[in-house]
PDB file of C-alpha atoms in Angstrom:
ATOM      1  CA  GLU A   1     119.293 125.992  98.508  1.00 91.00           C
ATOM      2  CA  ASP A   2     118.503 123.083 100.830  1.00 94.00           C
ATOM      3  CA  PHE A   3     115.315 121.651 102.338  1.00 96.00           C
ATOM      4  CA  PHE A   4     114.558 122.336 105.993  1.00 96.00           C
ATOM      5  CA  ALA A   5     111.847 121.164 108.365  1.00 95.00           C
ATOM      6  CA  SER A   6     110.358 122.420 111.602  1.00 96.00           C
ATOM      7  CA  LYS A   7     107.990 120.619 113.975  1.00 94.00           C
ATOM      8  CA  LYS A   8     105.294 122.217 116.065  1.00 94.00           C
ATOM      9  CA  ASP A   9     105.904 121.672 119.777  1.00 90.00           C
ATOM     10  CA  SER A  10     102.556 122.318 121.516  1.00 89.00           C
ATOM     11  CA  SER A  11     101.871 125.842 120.219  1.00 91.00           C
ATOM     12  CA  GLN A  12     105.226 126.909 118.770  1.00 95.00           C
ATOM     13  CA  TRP A  13     107.381 125.893 115.825  1.00 96.00           C
ATOM     14  CA  VAL A  14     110.835 124.670 116.816  1.00 95.00           C
ATOM     15  CA  LYS A  15     113.986 125.866 115.062  1.00 96.00           C
ATOM     16  CA  ALA A  16     114.208 124.574 111.501  1.00 97.00           C
ATOM     17  CA  ASN A  17     116.927 122.081 110.619  1.00 96.00           C
ATOM     18  CA  PRO A  18     118.018 120.480 107.340  1.00 96.00           C
ATOM     19  CA  ILE A  19     115.849 117.456 106.628  1.00 95.00           C
ATOM     20  CA  THR A  20     117.429 114.103 107.464  1.00 95.00           C
ATOM     21  CA  GLY A  21     118.937 111.793 104.887  1.00 95.00           C
ATOM     22  CA  ASP A  22     120.852 112.406 101.678  1.00 95.00           C
ATOM     23  CA  VAL A  23     118.581 114.587  99.554  1.00 95.00           C
ATOM     24  CA  ASN A  24     120.360 117.874 100.369  1.00 95.00           C
ATOM     25  CA  THR A  25     123.600 118.330  98.432  1.00 94.00           C
ATOM     26  CA  ALA A  26     126.085 121.045  97.540  1.00 92.00           C
ATOM     27  CA  GLU A  27     123.804 121.733  94.551  1.00 92.00           C
ATOM     28  CA  ASN A  28     120.476 123.583  94.706  1.00 90.00           C
ATOM     29  CA  GLU A  29     117.289 121.781  95.685  1.00 93.00           C
ATOM     30  CA  GLY A  30     114.055 123.735  95.216  1.00 92.00           C
ATOM     31  CA  ALA A  31     110.356 123.786  94.265  1.00 91.00           C
ATOM     32  CA  GLN A  32     109.577 120.676  96.301  1.00 94.00           C
ATOM     33  CA  ASN A  33     106.325 118.790  96.788  1.00 96.00           C
ATOM     34  CA  ILE A  34     105.852 115.918  99.239  1.00 96.00           C
ATOM     35  CA  SER A  35     103.294 113.204  98.506  1.00 96.00           C
ATOM     36  CA  GLN A  36     100.206 113.160 100.698  1.00 95.00           C
ATOM     37  CA  ASP A  37     101.426 110.037 102.529  1.00 96.00           C
ATOM     38  CA  GLY A  38     104.780 111.715 103.258  1.00 96.00           C
ATOM     39  CA  GLN A  39     106.848 109.043 101.478  1.00 98.00           C
ATOM     40  CA  TRP A  40     107.910 110.660  98.185  1.00 98.00           C
ATOM     41  CA  LEU A  41     109.534 114.044  97.604  1.00 98.00           C
ATOM     42  CA  VAL A  42     109.726 115.522  94.094  1.00 98.00           C
ATOM     43  CA  PHE A  43     111.698 118.681  93.445  1.00 97.00           C
ATOM     44  CA  THR A  44     113.632 120.751  90.925  1.00 96.00           C
ATOM     45  CA  GLY A  45     117.406 120.595  90.572  1.00 96.00           C
ATOM     46  CA  CYS A  46     119.190 122.937  88.153  1.00 94.00           C
ATOM     47  CA  ASN A  47     122.538 122.682  86.372  1.00 90.00           C
ATOM     48  CA  ARG A  48     123.463 119.342  87.966  1.00 92.00           C
ATOM     49  CA  PRO A  49     126.069 116.985  86.518  1.00 92.00           C
ATOM     50  CA  ASP A  50     123.420 114.297  85.878  1.00 93.00           C
ATOM     51  CA  GLY A  51     120.926 116.777  84.425  1.00 93.00           C
ATOM     52  CA  PHE A  52     119.369 116.572  80.977  1.00 93.00           C
ATOM     53  CA  GLY A  53     118.824 120.337  80.675  1.00 85.00           C
ATOM     54  CA  SER A  54     118.929 123.557  82.678  1.00 89.00           C
ATOM     55  CA  CYS A  55     116.463 122.351  85.338  1.00 95.00           C
ATOM     56  CA  ASP A  56     115.231 118.794  85.861  1.00 97.00           C
ATOM     57  CA  ILE A  57     112.797 117.000  88.151  1.00 98.00           C
ATOM     58  CA  TYR A  58     114.161 114.632  90.798  1.00 98.00           C
ATOM     59  CA  ILE A  59     112.615 112.228  93.289  1.00 98.00           C
ATOM     60  CA  SER A  60     113.623 111.093  96.775  1.00 97.00           C
ATOM     61  CA  TYR A  61     112.003 108.471  99.030  1.00 98.00           C
ATOM     62  CA  PHE A  62     111.621 108.496 102.809  1.00 97.00           C
ATOM     63  CA  ASP A  63     113.126 105.523 104.674  1.00 96.00           C
ATOM     64  CA  LYS A  64     114.451 104.759 108.184  1.00 95.00           C
ATOM     65  CA  ASN A  65     117.468 107.023 107.571  1.00 94.00           C
ATOM     66  CA  GLY A  66     115.467 109.968 106.237  1.00 95.00           C
ATOM     67  CA  TRP A  67     115.289 111.077 102.604  1.00 97.00           C
ATOM     68  CA  THR A  68     117.267 109.011 100.097  1.00 97.00           C
ATOM     69  CA  GLU A  69     119.723 110.393  97.589  1.00 96.00           C
ATOM     70  CA  ALA A  70     117.669 111.943  94.793  1.00 96.00           C
ATOM     71  CA  ALA A  71     117.295 110.306  91.394  1.00 96.00           C
ATOM     72  CA  ASN A  72     116.779 112.219  88.159  1.00 97.00           C
ATOM     73  CA  LEU A  73     113.412 111.177  86.694  1.00 96.00           C
ATOM     74  CA  GLY A  74     115.095 111.202  83.279  1.00 89.00           C
ATOM     75  CA  GLY A  75     113.462 109.403  80.398  1.00 81.00           C
ATOM     76  CA  TRP A  76     110.255 111.033  79.281  1.00 90.00           C
ATOM     77  CA  VAL A  77     109.966 113.584  82.087  1.00 96.00           C
ATOM     78  CA  ASN A  78     113.194 115.562  81.685  1.00 96.00           C
ATOM     79  CA  THR A  79     114.515 116.959  78.401  1.00 95.00           C
ATOM     80  CA  GLU A  80     117.255 119.353  77.333  1.00 94.00           C
ATOM     81  CA  GLN A  81     114.731 122.101  78.104  1.00 94.00           C
ATOM     82  CA  TRP A  82     113.457 123.499  81.448  1.00 95.00           C
ATOM     83  CA  GLU A  83     111.291 121.233  83.622  1.00 97.00           C
ATOM     84  CA  SER A  84     110.221 122.402  87.084  1.00 96.00           C
ATOM     85  CA  GLN A  85     107.481 122.815  89.717  1.00 96.00           C
ATOM     86  CA  PRO A  86     106.475 119.153  90.120  1.00 97.00           C
ATOM     87  CA  CYS A  87     103.329 118.124  91.994  1.00 97.00           C
ATOM     88  CA  LEU A  88     102.179 114.578  92.775  1.00 98.00           C
ATOM     89  CA  SER A  89      98.551 113.492  92.882  1.00 98.00           C
ATOM     90  CA  ALA A  90      97.340 112.093  96.213  1.00 97.00           C
ATOM     91  CA  ASP A  91      97.532 108.507  94.896  1.00 97.00           C
ATOM     92  CA  LYS A  92     101.076 109.159  93.496  1.00 98.00           C
ATOM     93  CA  ARG A  93     100.014 107.979  90.040  1.00 97.00           C
ATOM     94  CA  ASP A  94     100.133 111.380  88.295  1.00 98.00           C
ATOM     95  CA  LEU A  95     102.997 113.859  88.173  1.00 98.00           C
ATOM     96  CA  TYR A  96     102.094 117.386  87.056  1.00 98.00           C
ATOM     97  CA  PHE A  97     104.867 119.814  86.135  1.00 98.00           C
ATOM     98  CA  ALA A  98     105.751 122.886  84.063  1.00 97.00           C
ATOM     99  CA  SER A  99     108.016 122.707  81.017  1.00 97.00           C
ATOM    100  CA  ARG A 100     109.342 124.794  78.127  1.00 95.00           C
ATOM    101  CA  ARG A 101     109.737 121.741  75.869  1.00 95.00           C
ATOM    102  CA  PRO A 102     109.046 122.077  72.136  1.00 92.00           C
ATOM    103  CA  GLY A 103     105.618 121.172  70.809  1.00 92.00           C
ATOM    104  CA  GLY A 104     103.607 123.141  73.363  1.00 94.00           C
ATOM    105  CA  PHE A 105     101.341 126.128  72.905  1.00 94.00           C
ATOM    106  CA  GLY A 106     104.091 128.669  73.586  1.00 87.00           C
ATOM    107  CA  GLY A 107     105.954 129.874  76.647  1.00 92.00           C
ATOM    108  CA  ILE A 108     105.679 127.482  79.578  1.00 96.00           C
ATOM    109  CA  ASP A 109     103.013 124.749  79.520  1.00 98.00           C
ATOM    110  CA  ILE A 110     101.697 122.308  82.125  1.00 98.00           C
ATOM    111  CA  TYR A 111     102.117 118.578  81.512  1.00 98.00           C
ATOM    112  CA  VAL A 112     101.163 115.374  83.304  1.00 98.00           C
ATOM    113  CA  SER A 113     103.026 112.062  83.331  1.00 98.00           C
ATOM    114  CA  HIS A 114     101.354 108.867  84.558  1.00 97.00           C
ATOM    115  CA  LEU A 115     103.099 106.157  86.585  1.00 97.00           C
ATOM    116  CA  GLN A 116     103.252 102.956  84.522  1.00 96.00           C
ATOM    117  CA  ALA A 117     102.848  99.369  85.741  1.00 95.00           C
ATOM    118  CA  ASN A 118     106.637  98.900  85.391  1.00 93.00           C
ATOM    119  CA  GLY A 119     107.285 101.736  87.891  1.00 92.00           C
ATOM    120  CA  LYS A 120     108.491 104.193  85.213  1.00 93.00           C
ATOM    121  CA  TRP A 121     106.878 107.525  84.399  1.00 96.00           C
ATOM    122  CA  GLY A 122     105.166 107.580  81.001  1.00 96.00           C
ATOM    123  CA  GLU A 123     105.438 110.092  78.195  1.00 96.00           C
ATOM    124  CA  PRO A 124     104.139 113.464  79.456  1.00 97.00           C
ATOM    125  CA  GLU A 125     100.850 114.736  78.053  1.00 97.00           C
ATOM    126  CA  ASN A 126     100.289 118.434  77.431  1.00 97.00           C
ATOM    127  CA  LEU A 127      97.116 119.465  79.298  1.00 97.00           C
ATOM    128  CA  GLY A 128      95.863 121.097  76.122  1.00 95.00           C
ATOM    129  CA  ALA A 129      94.563 124.404  74.810  1.00 94.00           C
ATOM    130  CA  GLY A 130      91.851 124.660  77.460  1.00 93.00           C
ATOM    131  CA  ILE A 131      94.605 125.303  80.028  1.00 96.00           C
ATOM    132  CA  ASN A 132      97.828 126.063  78.146  1.00 97.00           C
ATOM    133  CA  THR A 133      98.153 129.172  76.004  1.00 95.00           C
ATOM    134  CA  SER A 134     100.745 131.206  74.134  1.00 95.00           C
ATOM    135  CA  GLY A 135     101.600 132.724  77.541  1.00 94.00           C
ATOM    136  CA  ASP A 136     103.071 131.004  80.610  1.00 95.00           C
ATOM    137  CA  GLU A 137     101.070 128.487  82.634  1.00 96.00           C
ATOM    138  CA  GLN A 138     102.989 127.315  85.704  1.00 96.00           C
ATOM    139  CA  CYS A 139     102.933 126.114  89.318  1.00 96.00           C
ATOM    140  CA  PRO A 140     100.476 123.218  88.948  1.00 97.00           C
ATOM    141  CA  PHE A 141      98.941 121.933  92.189  1.00 96.00           C
ATOM    142  CA  ILE A 142      96.536 118.990  92.060  1.00 97.00           C
ATOM    143  CA  HIS A 143      94.075 118.927  94.959  1.00 96.00           C
ATOM    144  CA  ALA A 144      93.651 115.746  97.030  1.00 96.00           C
ATOM    145  CA  ASP A 145      90.345 115.125  95.192  1.00 96.00           C
ATOM    146  CA  ASN A 146      92.442 114.481  92.035  1.00 95.00           C
ATOM    147  CA  GLN A 147      89.855 116.520  90.115  1.00 96.00           C
ATOM    148  CA  THR A 148      90.787 120.138  90.890  1.00 98.00           C
ATOM    149  CA  LEU A 149      93.966 121.613  89.431  1.00 97.00           C
ATOM    150  CA  TYR A 150      95.288 125.022  90.515  1.00 97.00           C
ATOM    151  CA  PHE A 151      97.876 126.878  88.418  1.00 97.00           C
ATOM    152  CA  THR A 152      99.151 130.322  87.474  1.00 96.00           C
ATOM    153  CA  SER A 153      98.798 132.035  84.128  1.00 95.00           C
ATOM    154  CA  ASN A 154      99.840 135.375  82.673  1.00 92.00           C
ATOM    155  CA  TYR A 155      97.513 134.899  79.688  1.00 89.00           C
ATOM    156  CA  TRP A 156      93.994 134.111  80.913  1.00 89.00           C
ATOM    157  CA  PRO A 157      91.995 137.257  81.882  1.00 84.00           C
ATOM    158  CA  GLY A 158      93.088 138.448  85.299  1.00 86.00           C
ATOM    159  CA  TYR A 159      94.017 141.348  87.516  1.00 86.00           C
ATOM    160  CA  GLY A 160      97.694 141.806  86.717  1.00 80.00           C
ATOM    161  CA  ASP A 161     100.795 139.754  86.030  1.00 84.00           C
ATOM    162  CA  ASP A 162     100.401 136.042  86.961  1.00 92.00           C
ATOM    163  CA  ASP A 163      97.050 135.165  88.565  1.00 95.00           C
ATOM    164  CA  LEU A 164      95.909 131.961  90.239  1.00 95.00           C
ATOM    165  CA  PHE A 165      93.278 129.877  88.438  1.00 96.00           C
ATOM    166  CA  PHE A 166      91.665 126.488  88.849  1.00 97.00           C
ATOM    167  CA  VAL A 167      90.023 123.922  86.578  1.00 98.00           C
ATOM    168  CA  ARG A 168      87.996 120.806  87.391  1.00 97.00           C
ATOM    169  CA  LYS A 169      88.150 117.470  85.591  1.00 95.00           C
ATOM    170  CA  GLY A 170      84.811 116.233  84.264  1.00 92.00           C
ATOM    171  CA  PRO A 171      83.554 112.617  84.080  1.00 91.00           C
ATOM    172  CA  GLY A 172      85.072 112.209  80.602  1.00 90.00           C
ATOM    173  CA  GLY A 173      88.491 113.449  81.719  1.00 89.00           C
ATOM    174  CA  ASP A 174      88.125 116.889  80.098  1.00 93.00           C
ATOM    175  CA  TRP A 175      89.105 119.975  82.077  1.00 96.00           C
ATOM    176  CA  SER A 176      86.664 122.827  82.664  1.00 96.00           C
ATOM    177  CA  LYS A 177      87.362 126.390  81.547  1.00 96.00           C
ATOM    178  CA  PRO A 178      89.901 128.110  83.880  1.00 97.00           C
ATOM    179  CA  ILE A 179      88.328 130.112  86.701  1.00 96.00           C
ATOM    180  CA  ASN A 180      90.201 133.067  88.191  1.00 96.00           C
ATOM    181  CA  LEU A 181      90.357 132.878  92.018  1.00 94.00           C
ATOM    182  CA  GLY A 182      89.526 136.578  92.126  1.00 93.00           C
ATOM    183  CA  TYR A 183      90.383 139.449  94.431  1.00 93.00           C
ATOM    184  CA  PRO A 184      91.746 139.591  97.163  1.00 93.00           C
ATOM    185  CA  ILE A 185      93.786 136.469  96.278  1.00 90.00           C
ATOM    186  CA  ASN A 186      94.742 137.850  92.870  1.00 92.00           C
ATOM    187  CA  THR A 187      95.998 141.426  92.574  1.00 91.00           C
ATOM    188  CA  ILE A 188      97.773 143.643  90.056  1.00 90.00           C
ATOM    189  CA  ASN A 189     101.009 141.979  91.219  1.00 88.00           C
ATOM    190  CA  ARG A 190     102.348 138.497  90.490  1.00 85.00           C
ATOM    191  CA  GLU A 191     100.702 135.674  92.401  1.00 88.00           C
ATOM    192  CA  GLY A 192     102.741 132.510  92.421  1.00 80.00           C
ATOM    193  CA  THR A 193     103.252 129.050  93.804  1.00 75.00           C
ATOM    194  CA  LEU A 194     100.790 127.347  96.138  1.00 70.00           C
ATOM    195  CA  PHE A 195     103.387 125.179  97.909  1.00 64.00           C
TER     196      PHE A 195
END
């Protein structure tokens, strides 16, 4: 898997081509999210030589030559477990992602890591029992308002397999109760990623 891009020429999309730079490799690149300003790209890479576990989160930066060679976020973000589906906040200070790491509520949980003053990502925080459950919560997407978080869950009451939900952050930093996006967005089938 590689990343491709297409540009709209007046009313039509032109043929897609691999994105410029060095981010695409002989390995798989997937589950990408580009920062709102178009300068950072976070994605999932699995079974790579520099990986910590089965799937890790990587970052690439846009410069005059295109996208730079990706760097494993390592440290606190990646473990020997599965980390995937990264999403950056609009201000690029918060990185939301899904992980199977120990210490969660069961299955796959959603975490957030905050960018520190030294430029490193801090220890990830589990978003807690108001969002994470004994089921799988995945595919986090933080809205540009930095207050509304969309995600999927196969635990919270829904219409079928995985449904799409959202929560809003209150003034004290607490998340609201998950709200199902409802039919016709959610169905008896599996609804998945938003990007």
